[in-house]
N, CA, C and O atoms as a DFTB+ gen file, in Angstrom:
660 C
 N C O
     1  1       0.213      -1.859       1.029
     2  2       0.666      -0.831       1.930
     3  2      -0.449      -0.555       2.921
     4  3      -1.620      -0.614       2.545
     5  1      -0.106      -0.234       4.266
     6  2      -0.847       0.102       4.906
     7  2      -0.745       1.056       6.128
     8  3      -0.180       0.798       7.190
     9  1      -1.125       1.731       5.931
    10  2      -1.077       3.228       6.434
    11  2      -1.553       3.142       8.153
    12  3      -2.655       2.741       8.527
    13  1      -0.409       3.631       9.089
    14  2      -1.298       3.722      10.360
    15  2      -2.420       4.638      10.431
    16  3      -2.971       5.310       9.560
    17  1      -2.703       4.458      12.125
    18  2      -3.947       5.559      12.563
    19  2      -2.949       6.832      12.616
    20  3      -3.333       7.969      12.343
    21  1      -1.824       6.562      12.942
    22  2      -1.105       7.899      13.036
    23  2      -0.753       8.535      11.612
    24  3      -0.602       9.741      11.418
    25  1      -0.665       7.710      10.822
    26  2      -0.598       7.821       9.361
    27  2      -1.361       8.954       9.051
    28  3      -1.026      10.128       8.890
    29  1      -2.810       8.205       8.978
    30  2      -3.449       8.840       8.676
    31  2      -3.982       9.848       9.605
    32  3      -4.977      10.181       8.961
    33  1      -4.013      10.604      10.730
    34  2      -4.080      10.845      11.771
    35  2      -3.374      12.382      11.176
    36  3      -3.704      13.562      11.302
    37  1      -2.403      11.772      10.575
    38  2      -1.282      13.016      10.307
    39  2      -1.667      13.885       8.734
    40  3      -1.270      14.997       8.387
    41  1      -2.673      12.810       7.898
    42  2      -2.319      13.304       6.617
    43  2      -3.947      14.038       6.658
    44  3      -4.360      14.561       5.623
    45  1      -4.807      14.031       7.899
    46  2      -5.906      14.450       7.705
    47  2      -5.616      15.608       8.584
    48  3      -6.526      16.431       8.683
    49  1      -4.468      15.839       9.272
    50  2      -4.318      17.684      10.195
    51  2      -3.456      18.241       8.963
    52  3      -3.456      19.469       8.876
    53  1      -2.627      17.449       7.872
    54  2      -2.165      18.405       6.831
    55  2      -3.369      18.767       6.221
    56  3      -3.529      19.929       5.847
    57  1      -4.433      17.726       6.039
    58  2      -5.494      18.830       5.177
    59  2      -5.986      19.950       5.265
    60  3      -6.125      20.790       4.376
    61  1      -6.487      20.034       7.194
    62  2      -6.916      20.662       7.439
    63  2      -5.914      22.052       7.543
    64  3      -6.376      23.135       7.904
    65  1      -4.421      21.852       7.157
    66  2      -3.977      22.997       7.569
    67  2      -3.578      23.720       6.004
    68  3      -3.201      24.880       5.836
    69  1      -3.790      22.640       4.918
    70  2      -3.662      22.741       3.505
    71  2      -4.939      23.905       3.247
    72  3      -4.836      24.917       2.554
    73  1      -6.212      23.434       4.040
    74  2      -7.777      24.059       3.211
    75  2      -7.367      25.514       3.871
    76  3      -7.837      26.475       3.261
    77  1      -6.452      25.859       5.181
    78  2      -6.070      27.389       5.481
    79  2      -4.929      27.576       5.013
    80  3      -4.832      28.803       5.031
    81  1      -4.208      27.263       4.696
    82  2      -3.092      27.900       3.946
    83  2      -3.375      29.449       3.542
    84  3      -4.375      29.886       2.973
    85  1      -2.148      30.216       4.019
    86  2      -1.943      31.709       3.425
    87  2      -3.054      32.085       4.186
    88  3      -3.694      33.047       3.760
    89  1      -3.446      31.516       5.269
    90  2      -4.756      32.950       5.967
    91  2      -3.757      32.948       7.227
    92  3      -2.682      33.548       7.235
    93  1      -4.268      32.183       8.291
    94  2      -3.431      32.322       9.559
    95  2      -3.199      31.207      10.258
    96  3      -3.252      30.241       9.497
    97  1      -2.976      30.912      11.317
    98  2      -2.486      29.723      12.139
    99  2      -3.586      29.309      12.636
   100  3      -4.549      30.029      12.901
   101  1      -3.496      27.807      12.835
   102  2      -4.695      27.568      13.311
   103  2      -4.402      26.895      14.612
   104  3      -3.308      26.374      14.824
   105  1      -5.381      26.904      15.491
   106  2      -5.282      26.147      16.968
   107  2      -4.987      24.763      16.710
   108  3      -5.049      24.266      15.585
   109  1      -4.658      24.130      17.778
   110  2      -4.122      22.968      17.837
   111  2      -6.158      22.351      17.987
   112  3      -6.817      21.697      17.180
   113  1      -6.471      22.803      19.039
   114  2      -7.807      22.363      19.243
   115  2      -8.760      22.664      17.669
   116  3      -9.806      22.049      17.462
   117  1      -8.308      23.488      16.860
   118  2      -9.244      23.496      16.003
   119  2      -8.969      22.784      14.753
   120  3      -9.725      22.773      13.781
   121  1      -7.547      22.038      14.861
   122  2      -7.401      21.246      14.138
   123  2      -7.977      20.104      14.581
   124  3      -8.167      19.186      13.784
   125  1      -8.361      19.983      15.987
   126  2      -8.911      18.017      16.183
   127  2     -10.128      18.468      15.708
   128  3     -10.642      17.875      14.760
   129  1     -10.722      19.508      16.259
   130  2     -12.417      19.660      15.620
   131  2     -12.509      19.240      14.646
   132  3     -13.115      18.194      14.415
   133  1     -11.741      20.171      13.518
   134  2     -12.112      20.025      12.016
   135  2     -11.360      18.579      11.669
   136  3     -11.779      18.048      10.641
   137  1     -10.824      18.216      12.032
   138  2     -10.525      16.610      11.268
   139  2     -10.470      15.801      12.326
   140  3      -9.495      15.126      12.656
   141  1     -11.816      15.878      13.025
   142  2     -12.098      14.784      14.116
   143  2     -11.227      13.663      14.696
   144  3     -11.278      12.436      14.616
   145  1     -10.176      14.777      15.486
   146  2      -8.923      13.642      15.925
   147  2      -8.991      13.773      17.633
   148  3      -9.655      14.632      18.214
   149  1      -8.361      12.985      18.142
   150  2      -7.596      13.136      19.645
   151  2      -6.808      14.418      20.292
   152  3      -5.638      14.510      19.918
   153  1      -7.111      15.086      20.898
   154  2      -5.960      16.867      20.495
   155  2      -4.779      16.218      21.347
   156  3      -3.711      16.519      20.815
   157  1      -4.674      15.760      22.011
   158  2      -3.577      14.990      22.829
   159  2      -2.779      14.092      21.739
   160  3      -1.688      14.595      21.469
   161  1      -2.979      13.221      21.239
   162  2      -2.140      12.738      19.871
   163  2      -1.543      13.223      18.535
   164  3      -0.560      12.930      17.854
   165  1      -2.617      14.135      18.454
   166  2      -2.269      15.515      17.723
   167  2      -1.213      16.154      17.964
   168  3      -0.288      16.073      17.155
   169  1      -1.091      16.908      19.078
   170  2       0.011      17.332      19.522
   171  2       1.312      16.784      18.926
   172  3       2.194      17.422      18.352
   173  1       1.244      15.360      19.202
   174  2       2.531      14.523      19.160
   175  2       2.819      14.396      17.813
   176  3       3.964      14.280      17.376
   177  1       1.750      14.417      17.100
   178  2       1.862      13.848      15.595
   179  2       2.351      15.909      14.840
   180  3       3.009      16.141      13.826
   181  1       1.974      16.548      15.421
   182  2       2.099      17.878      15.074
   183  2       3.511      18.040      15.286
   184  3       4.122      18.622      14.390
   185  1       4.037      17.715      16.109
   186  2       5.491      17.880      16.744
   187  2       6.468      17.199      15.738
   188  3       7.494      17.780      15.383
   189  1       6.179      16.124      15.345
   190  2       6.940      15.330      14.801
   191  2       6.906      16.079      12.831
   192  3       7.806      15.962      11.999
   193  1       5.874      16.617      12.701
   194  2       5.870      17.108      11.538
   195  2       6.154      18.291      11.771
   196  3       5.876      19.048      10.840
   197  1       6.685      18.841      12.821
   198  2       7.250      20.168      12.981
   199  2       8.526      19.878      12.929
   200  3       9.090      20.436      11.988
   201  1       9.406      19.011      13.785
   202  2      10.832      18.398      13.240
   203  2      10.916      17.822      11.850
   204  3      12.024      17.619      11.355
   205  1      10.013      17.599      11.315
   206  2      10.529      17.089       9.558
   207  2      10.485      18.090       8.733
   208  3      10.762      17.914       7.546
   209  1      10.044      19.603       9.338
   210  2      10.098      20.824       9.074
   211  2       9.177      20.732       7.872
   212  3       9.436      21.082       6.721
   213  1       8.109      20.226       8.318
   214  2       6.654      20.483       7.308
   215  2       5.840      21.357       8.131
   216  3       6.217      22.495       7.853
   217  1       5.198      21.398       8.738
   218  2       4.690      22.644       9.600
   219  2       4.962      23.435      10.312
   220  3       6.178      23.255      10.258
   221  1       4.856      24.161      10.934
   222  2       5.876      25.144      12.186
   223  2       5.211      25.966      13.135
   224  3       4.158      26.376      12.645
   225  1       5.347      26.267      13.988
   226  2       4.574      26.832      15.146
   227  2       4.809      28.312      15.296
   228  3       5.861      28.891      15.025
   229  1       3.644      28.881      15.785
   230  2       3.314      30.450      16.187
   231  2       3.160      30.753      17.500
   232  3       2.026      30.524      17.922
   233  1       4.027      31.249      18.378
   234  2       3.115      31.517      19.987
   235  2       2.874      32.551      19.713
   236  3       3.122      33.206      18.701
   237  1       2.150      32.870      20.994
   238  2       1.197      33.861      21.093
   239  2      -0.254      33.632      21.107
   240  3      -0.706      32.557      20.714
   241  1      -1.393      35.054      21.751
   242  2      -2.499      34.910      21.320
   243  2      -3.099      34.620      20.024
   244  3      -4.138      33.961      19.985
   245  1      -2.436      35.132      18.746
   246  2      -2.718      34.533      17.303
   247  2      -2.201      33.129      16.842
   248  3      -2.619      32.425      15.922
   249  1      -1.044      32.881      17.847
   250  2      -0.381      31.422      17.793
   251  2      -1.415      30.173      17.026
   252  3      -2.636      30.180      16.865
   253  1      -0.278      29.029      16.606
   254  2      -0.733      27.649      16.392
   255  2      -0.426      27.468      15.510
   256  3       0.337      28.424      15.368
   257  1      -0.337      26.547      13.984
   258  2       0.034      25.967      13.287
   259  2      -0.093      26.233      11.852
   260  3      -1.218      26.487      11.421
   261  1       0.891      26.210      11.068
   262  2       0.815      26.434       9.684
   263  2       1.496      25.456       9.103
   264  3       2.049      24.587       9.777
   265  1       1.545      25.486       7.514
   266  2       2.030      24.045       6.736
   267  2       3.674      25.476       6.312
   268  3       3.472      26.664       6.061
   269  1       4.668      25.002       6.353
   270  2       6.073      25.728       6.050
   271  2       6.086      26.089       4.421
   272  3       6.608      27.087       3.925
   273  1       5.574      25.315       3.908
   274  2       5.373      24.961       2.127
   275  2       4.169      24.976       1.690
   276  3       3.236      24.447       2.292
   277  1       4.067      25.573       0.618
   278  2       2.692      25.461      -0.243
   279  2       1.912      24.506      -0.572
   280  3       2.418      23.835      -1.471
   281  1       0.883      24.132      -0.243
   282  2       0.258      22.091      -0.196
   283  2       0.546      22.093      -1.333
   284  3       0.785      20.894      -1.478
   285  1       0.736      22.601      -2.419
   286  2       0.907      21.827      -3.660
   287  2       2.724      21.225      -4.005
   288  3       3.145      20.677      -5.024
   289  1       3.446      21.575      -2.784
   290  2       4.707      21.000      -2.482
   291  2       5.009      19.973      -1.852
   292  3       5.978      19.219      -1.942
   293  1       3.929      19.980      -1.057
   294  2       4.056      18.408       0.051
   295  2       3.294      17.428      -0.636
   296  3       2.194      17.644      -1.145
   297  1       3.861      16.418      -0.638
   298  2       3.647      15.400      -1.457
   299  2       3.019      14.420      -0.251
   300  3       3.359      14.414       0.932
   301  1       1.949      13.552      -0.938
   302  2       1.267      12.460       0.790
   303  2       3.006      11.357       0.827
   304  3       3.590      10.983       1.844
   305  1       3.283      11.184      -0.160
   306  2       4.623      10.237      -0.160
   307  2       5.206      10.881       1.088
   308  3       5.654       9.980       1.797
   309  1       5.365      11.966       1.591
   310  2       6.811      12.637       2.119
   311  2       6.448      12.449       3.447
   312  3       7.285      12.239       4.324
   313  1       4.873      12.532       3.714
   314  2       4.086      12.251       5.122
   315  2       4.162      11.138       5.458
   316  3       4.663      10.800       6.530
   317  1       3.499      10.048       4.290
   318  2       3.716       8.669       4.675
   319  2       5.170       7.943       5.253
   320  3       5.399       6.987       5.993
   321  1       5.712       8.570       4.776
   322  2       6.945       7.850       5.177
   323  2       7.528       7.963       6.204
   324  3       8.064       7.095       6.892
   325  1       7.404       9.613       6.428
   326  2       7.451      10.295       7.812
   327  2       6.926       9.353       8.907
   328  3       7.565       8.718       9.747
   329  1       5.769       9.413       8.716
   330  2       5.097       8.641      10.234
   331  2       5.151       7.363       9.987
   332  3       5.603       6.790      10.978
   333  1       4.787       6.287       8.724
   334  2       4.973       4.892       8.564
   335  2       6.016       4.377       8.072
   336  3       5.886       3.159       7.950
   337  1       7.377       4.916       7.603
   338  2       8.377       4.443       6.835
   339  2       7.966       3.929       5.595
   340  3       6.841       4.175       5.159
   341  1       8.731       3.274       5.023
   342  2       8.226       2.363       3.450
   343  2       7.047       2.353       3.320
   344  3       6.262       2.053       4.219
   345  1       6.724       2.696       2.118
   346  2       5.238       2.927       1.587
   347  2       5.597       1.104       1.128
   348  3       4.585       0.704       0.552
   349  1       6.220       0.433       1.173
   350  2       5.673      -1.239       0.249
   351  2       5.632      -1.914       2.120
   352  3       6.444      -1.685       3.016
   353  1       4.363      -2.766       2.159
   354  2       4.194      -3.808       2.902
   355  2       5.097      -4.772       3.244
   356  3       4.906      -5.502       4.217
   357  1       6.249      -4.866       2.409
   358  2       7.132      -6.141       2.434
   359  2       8.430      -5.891       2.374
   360  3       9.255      -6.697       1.945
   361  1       8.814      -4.192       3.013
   362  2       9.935      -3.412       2.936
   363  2      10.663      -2.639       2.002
   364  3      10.317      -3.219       0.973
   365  1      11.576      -1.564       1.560
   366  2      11.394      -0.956       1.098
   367  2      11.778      -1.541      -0.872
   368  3      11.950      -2.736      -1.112
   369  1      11.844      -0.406      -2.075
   370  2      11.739      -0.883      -3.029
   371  2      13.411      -1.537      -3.485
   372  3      13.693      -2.109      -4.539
   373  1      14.295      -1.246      -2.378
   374  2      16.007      -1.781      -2.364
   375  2      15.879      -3.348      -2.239
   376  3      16.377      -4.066      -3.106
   377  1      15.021      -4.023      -0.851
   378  2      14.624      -5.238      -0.148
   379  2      13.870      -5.835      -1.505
   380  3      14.195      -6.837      -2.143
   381  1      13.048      -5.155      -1.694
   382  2      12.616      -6.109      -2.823
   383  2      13.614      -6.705      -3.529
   384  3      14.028      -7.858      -3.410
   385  1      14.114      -5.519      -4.558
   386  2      15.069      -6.068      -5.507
   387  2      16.337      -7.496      -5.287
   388  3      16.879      -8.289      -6.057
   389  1      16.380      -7.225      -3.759
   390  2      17.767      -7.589      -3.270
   391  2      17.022      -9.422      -3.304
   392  3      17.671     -10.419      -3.620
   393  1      15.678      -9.407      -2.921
   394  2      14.685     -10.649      -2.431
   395  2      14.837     -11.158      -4.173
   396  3      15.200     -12.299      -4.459
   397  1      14.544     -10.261      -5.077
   398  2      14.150     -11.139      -6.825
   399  2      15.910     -11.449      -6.971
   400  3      16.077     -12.647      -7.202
   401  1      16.611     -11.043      -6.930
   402  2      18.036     -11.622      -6.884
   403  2      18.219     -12.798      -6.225
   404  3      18.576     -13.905      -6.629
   405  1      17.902     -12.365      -5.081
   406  2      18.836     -14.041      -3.812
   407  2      17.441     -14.915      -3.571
   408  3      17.690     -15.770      -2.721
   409  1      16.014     -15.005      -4.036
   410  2      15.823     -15.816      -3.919
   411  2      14.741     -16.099      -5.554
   412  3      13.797     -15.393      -5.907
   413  1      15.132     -16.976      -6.068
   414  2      15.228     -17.041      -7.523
   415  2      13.845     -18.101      -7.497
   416  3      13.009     -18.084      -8.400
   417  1      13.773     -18.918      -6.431
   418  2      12.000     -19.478      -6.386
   419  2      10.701     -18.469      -6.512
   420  3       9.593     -18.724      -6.984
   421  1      11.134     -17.387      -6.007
   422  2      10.079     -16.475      -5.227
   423  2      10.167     -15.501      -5.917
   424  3       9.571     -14.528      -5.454
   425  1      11.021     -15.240      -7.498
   426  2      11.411     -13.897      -7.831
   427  2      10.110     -13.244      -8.628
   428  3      10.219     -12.104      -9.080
   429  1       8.824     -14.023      -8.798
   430  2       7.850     -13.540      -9.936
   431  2       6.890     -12.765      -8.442
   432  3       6.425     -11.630      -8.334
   433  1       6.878     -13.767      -7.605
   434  2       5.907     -12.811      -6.113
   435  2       6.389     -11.984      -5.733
   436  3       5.671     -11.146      -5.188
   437  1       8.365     -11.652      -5.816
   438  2       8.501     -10.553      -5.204
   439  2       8.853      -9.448      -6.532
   440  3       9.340      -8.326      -6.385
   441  1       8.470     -10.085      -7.845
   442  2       8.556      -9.158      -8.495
   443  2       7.144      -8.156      -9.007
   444  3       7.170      -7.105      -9.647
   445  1       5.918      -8.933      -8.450
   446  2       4.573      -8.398      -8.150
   447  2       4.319      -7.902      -6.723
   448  3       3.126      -7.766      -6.452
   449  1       4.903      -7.704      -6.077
   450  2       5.422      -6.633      -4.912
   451  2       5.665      -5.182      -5.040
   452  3       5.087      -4.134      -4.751
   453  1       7.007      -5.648      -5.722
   454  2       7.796      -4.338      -6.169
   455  2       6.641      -3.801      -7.427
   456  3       6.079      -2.772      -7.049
   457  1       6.171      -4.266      -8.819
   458  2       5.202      -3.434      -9.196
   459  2       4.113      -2.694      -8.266
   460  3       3.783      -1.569      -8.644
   461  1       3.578      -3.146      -7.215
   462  2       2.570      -3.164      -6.073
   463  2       3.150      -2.076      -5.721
   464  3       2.764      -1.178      -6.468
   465  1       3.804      -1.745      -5.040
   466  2       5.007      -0.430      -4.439
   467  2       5.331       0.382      -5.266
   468  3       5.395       1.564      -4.928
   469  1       5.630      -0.009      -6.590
   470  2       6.417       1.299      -7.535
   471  2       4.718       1.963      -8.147
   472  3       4.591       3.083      -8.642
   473  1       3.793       1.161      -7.991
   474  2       2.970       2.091      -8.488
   475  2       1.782       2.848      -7.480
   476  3       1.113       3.782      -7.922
   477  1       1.607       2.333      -6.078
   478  2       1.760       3.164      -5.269
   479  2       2.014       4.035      -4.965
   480  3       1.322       4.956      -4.532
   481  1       3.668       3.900      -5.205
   482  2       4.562       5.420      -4.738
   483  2       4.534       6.161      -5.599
   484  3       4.567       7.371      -5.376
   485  1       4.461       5.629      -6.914
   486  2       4.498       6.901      -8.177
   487  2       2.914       7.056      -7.664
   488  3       3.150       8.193      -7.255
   489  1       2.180       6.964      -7.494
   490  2       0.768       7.358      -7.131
   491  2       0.828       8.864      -6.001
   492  3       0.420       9.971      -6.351
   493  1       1.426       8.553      -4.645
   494  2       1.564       8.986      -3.286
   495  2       2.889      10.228      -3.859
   496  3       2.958      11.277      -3.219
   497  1       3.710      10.046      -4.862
   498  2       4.529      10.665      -4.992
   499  2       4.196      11.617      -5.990
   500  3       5.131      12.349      -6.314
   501  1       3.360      11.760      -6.433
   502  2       2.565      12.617      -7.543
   503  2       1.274      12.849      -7.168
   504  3       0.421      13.110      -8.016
   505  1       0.858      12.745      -5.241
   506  2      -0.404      13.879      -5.333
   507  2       0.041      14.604      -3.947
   508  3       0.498      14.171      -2.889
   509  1      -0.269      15.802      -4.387
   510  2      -0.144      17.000      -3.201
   511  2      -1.330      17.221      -2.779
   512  3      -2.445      17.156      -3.296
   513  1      -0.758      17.613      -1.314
   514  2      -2.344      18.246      -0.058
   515  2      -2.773      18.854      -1.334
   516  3      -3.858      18.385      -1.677
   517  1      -2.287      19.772      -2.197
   518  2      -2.864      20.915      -2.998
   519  2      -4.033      19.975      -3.572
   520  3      -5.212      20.280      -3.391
   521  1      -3.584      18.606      -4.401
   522  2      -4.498      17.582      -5.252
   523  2      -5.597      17.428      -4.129
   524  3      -6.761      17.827      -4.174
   525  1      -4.953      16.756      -3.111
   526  2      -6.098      16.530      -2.328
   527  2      -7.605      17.298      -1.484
   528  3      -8.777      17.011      -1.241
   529  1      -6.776      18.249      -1.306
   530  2      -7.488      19.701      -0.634
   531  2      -8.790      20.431      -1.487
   532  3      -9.787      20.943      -0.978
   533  1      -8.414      20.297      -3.159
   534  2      -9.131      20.574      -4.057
   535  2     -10.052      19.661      -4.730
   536  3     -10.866      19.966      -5.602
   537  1      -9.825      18.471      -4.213
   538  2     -10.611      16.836      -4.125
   539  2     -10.265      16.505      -6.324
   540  3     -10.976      16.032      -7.211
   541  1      -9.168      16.947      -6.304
   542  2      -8.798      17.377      -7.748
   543  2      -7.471      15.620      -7.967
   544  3      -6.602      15.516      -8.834
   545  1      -7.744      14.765      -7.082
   546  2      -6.554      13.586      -7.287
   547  2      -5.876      13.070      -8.887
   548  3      -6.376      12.322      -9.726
   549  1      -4.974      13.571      -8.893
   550  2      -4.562      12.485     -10.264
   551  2      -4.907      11.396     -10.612
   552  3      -5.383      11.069     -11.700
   553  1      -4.625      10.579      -9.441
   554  2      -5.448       9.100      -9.625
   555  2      -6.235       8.619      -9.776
   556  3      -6.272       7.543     -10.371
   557  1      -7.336       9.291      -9.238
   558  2      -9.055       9.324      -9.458
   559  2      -9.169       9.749     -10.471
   560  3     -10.113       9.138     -10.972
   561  1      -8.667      10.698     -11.395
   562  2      -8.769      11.205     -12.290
   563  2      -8.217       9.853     -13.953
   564  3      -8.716       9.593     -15.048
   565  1      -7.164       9.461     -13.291
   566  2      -6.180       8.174     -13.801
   567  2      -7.480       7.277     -14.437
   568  3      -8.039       7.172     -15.529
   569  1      -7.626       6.636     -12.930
   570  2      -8.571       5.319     -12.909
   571  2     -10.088       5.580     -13.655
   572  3     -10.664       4.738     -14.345
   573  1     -10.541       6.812     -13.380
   574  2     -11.748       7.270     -13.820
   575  2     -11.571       7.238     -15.854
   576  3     -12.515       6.905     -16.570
   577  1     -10.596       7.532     -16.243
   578  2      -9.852       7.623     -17.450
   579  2      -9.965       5.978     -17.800
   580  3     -11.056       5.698     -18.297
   581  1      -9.191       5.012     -17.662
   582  2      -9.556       3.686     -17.540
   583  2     -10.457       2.916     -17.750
   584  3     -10.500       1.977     -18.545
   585  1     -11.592       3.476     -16.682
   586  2     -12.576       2.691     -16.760
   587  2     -13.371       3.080     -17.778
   588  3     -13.752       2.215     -18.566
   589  1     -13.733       4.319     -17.941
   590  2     -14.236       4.620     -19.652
   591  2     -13.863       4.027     -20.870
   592  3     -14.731       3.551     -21.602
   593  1     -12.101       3.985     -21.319
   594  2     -11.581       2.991     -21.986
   595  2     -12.017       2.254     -21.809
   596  3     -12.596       1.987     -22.862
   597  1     -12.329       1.261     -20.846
   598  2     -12.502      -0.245     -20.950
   599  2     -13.652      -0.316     -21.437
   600  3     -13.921      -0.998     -22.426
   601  1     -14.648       0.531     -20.664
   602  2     -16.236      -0.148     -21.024
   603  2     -16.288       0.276     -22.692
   604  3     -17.186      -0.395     -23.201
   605  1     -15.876       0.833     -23.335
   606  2     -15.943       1.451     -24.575
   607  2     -15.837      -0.037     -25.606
   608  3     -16.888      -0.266     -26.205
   609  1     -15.054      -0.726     -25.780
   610  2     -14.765      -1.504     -26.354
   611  2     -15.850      -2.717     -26.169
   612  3     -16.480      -3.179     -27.121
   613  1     -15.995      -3.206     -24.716
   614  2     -16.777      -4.107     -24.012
   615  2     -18.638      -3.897     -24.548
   616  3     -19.491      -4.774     -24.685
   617  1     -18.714      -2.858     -24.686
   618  2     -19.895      -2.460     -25.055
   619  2     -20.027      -2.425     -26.465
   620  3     -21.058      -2.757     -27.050
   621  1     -18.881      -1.982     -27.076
   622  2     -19.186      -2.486     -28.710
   623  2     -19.515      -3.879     -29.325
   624  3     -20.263      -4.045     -30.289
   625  1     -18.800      -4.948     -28.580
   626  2     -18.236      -6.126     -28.946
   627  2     -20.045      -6.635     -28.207
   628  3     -20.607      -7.359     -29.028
   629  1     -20.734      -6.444     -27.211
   630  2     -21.977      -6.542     -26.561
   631  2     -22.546      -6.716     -27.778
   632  3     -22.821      -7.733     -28.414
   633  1     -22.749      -4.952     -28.116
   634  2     -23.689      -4.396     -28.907
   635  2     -23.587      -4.543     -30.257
   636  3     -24.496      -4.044     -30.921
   637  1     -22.170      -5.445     -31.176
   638  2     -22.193      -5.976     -31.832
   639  2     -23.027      -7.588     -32.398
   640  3     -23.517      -8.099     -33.405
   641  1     -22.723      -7.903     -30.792
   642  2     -23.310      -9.426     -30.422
   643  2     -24.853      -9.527     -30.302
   644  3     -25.509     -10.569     -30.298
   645  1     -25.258      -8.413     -30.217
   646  2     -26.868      -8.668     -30.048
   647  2     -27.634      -8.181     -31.982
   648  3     -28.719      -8.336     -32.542
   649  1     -26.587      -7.709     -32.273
   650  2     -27.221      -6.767     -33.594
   651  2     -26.883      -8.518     -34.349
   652  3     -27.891      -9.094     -34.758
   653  1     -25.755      -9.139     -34.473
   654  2     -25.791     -10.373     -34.960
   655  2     -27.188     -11.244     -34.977
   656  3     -27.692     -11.872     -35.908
   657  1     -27.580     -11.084     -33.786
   658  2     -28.759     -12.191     -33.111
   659  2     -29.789     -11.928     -33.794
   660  3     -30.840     -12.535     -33.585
């Protein structure tokens, strides 16, 4: 999967509007500051997440931007898709399936695709601005879990091997 500049463009002004949540609106300009963007592309990318009715606008002198939902509701899945469509590289997880059916040479590559994508999205679909905002990720948390398991064993079977010697 691969995420545009607008992609990401978009999922770094939800942060910044995730870390104010429940205080007040923030400027359009003080969203490029704080997540070092373009304020002119911003705009556009702000707009478009204002029609998917994830953020919403304030005029006025206190005017500018808020998230509609609590970051721990918006999911990065719901953004990504928003601005990049299909989170899988090779179209969505329907195309796959339809590809391990009708083409029966190719069904083990496109069936390491679709794992590639389903665990992605269960990834993207189970962390909120809230996860992210609090630098608190499931996944990091996941993988970090993992790699302890692994070395645990690897290091016995070592440290078995040298006590032999």
């Amino acid at each position: 999967m691969k995420i545009s500049q607008k992609g990401l463009y978009a999922l770094q002004a939800i942060m910044t509007l995730g870390r104010r949540y429940g205080t007040e609106t923030v400027k359009i300009r003080d969203i490029a500051i704080d997540s070092d963007l373009p304020e002119k592309f911003l705009e556009l990318i702000l707009l478009e997440l204002k029609n998917a009715r994830i953020v919403e606008s304030v005029r006025g002198a206190k005017g500018g931007y808020r998230l509609r939902r609590a970051p721990a509701e918006i999911k990065l899945s719901e953004i990504i898709r928003l601005v990049d469509g299909p989170l899988a590289p090779f179209g969505d997880a329907d195309q796959l399936r339809g590809l391990i059916i009708t083409d029966p040479d190719h069904r083990a590559l496109y069936s390491v695709f679709l794992e590639v994508r389903d665990a992605a999205a269960e990834i993207l679909e189970n962390t909120s601005v809230a996860d992210i905002v609090s630098g608190s990720s499931k996944s990091r948390k996941r993988s970090s879990t993992k790699k302890k398991a692994k070395k645990g064993p690897v290091l016995s079977i070592v440290h078995k091997a040298a006590k032999s010697k």
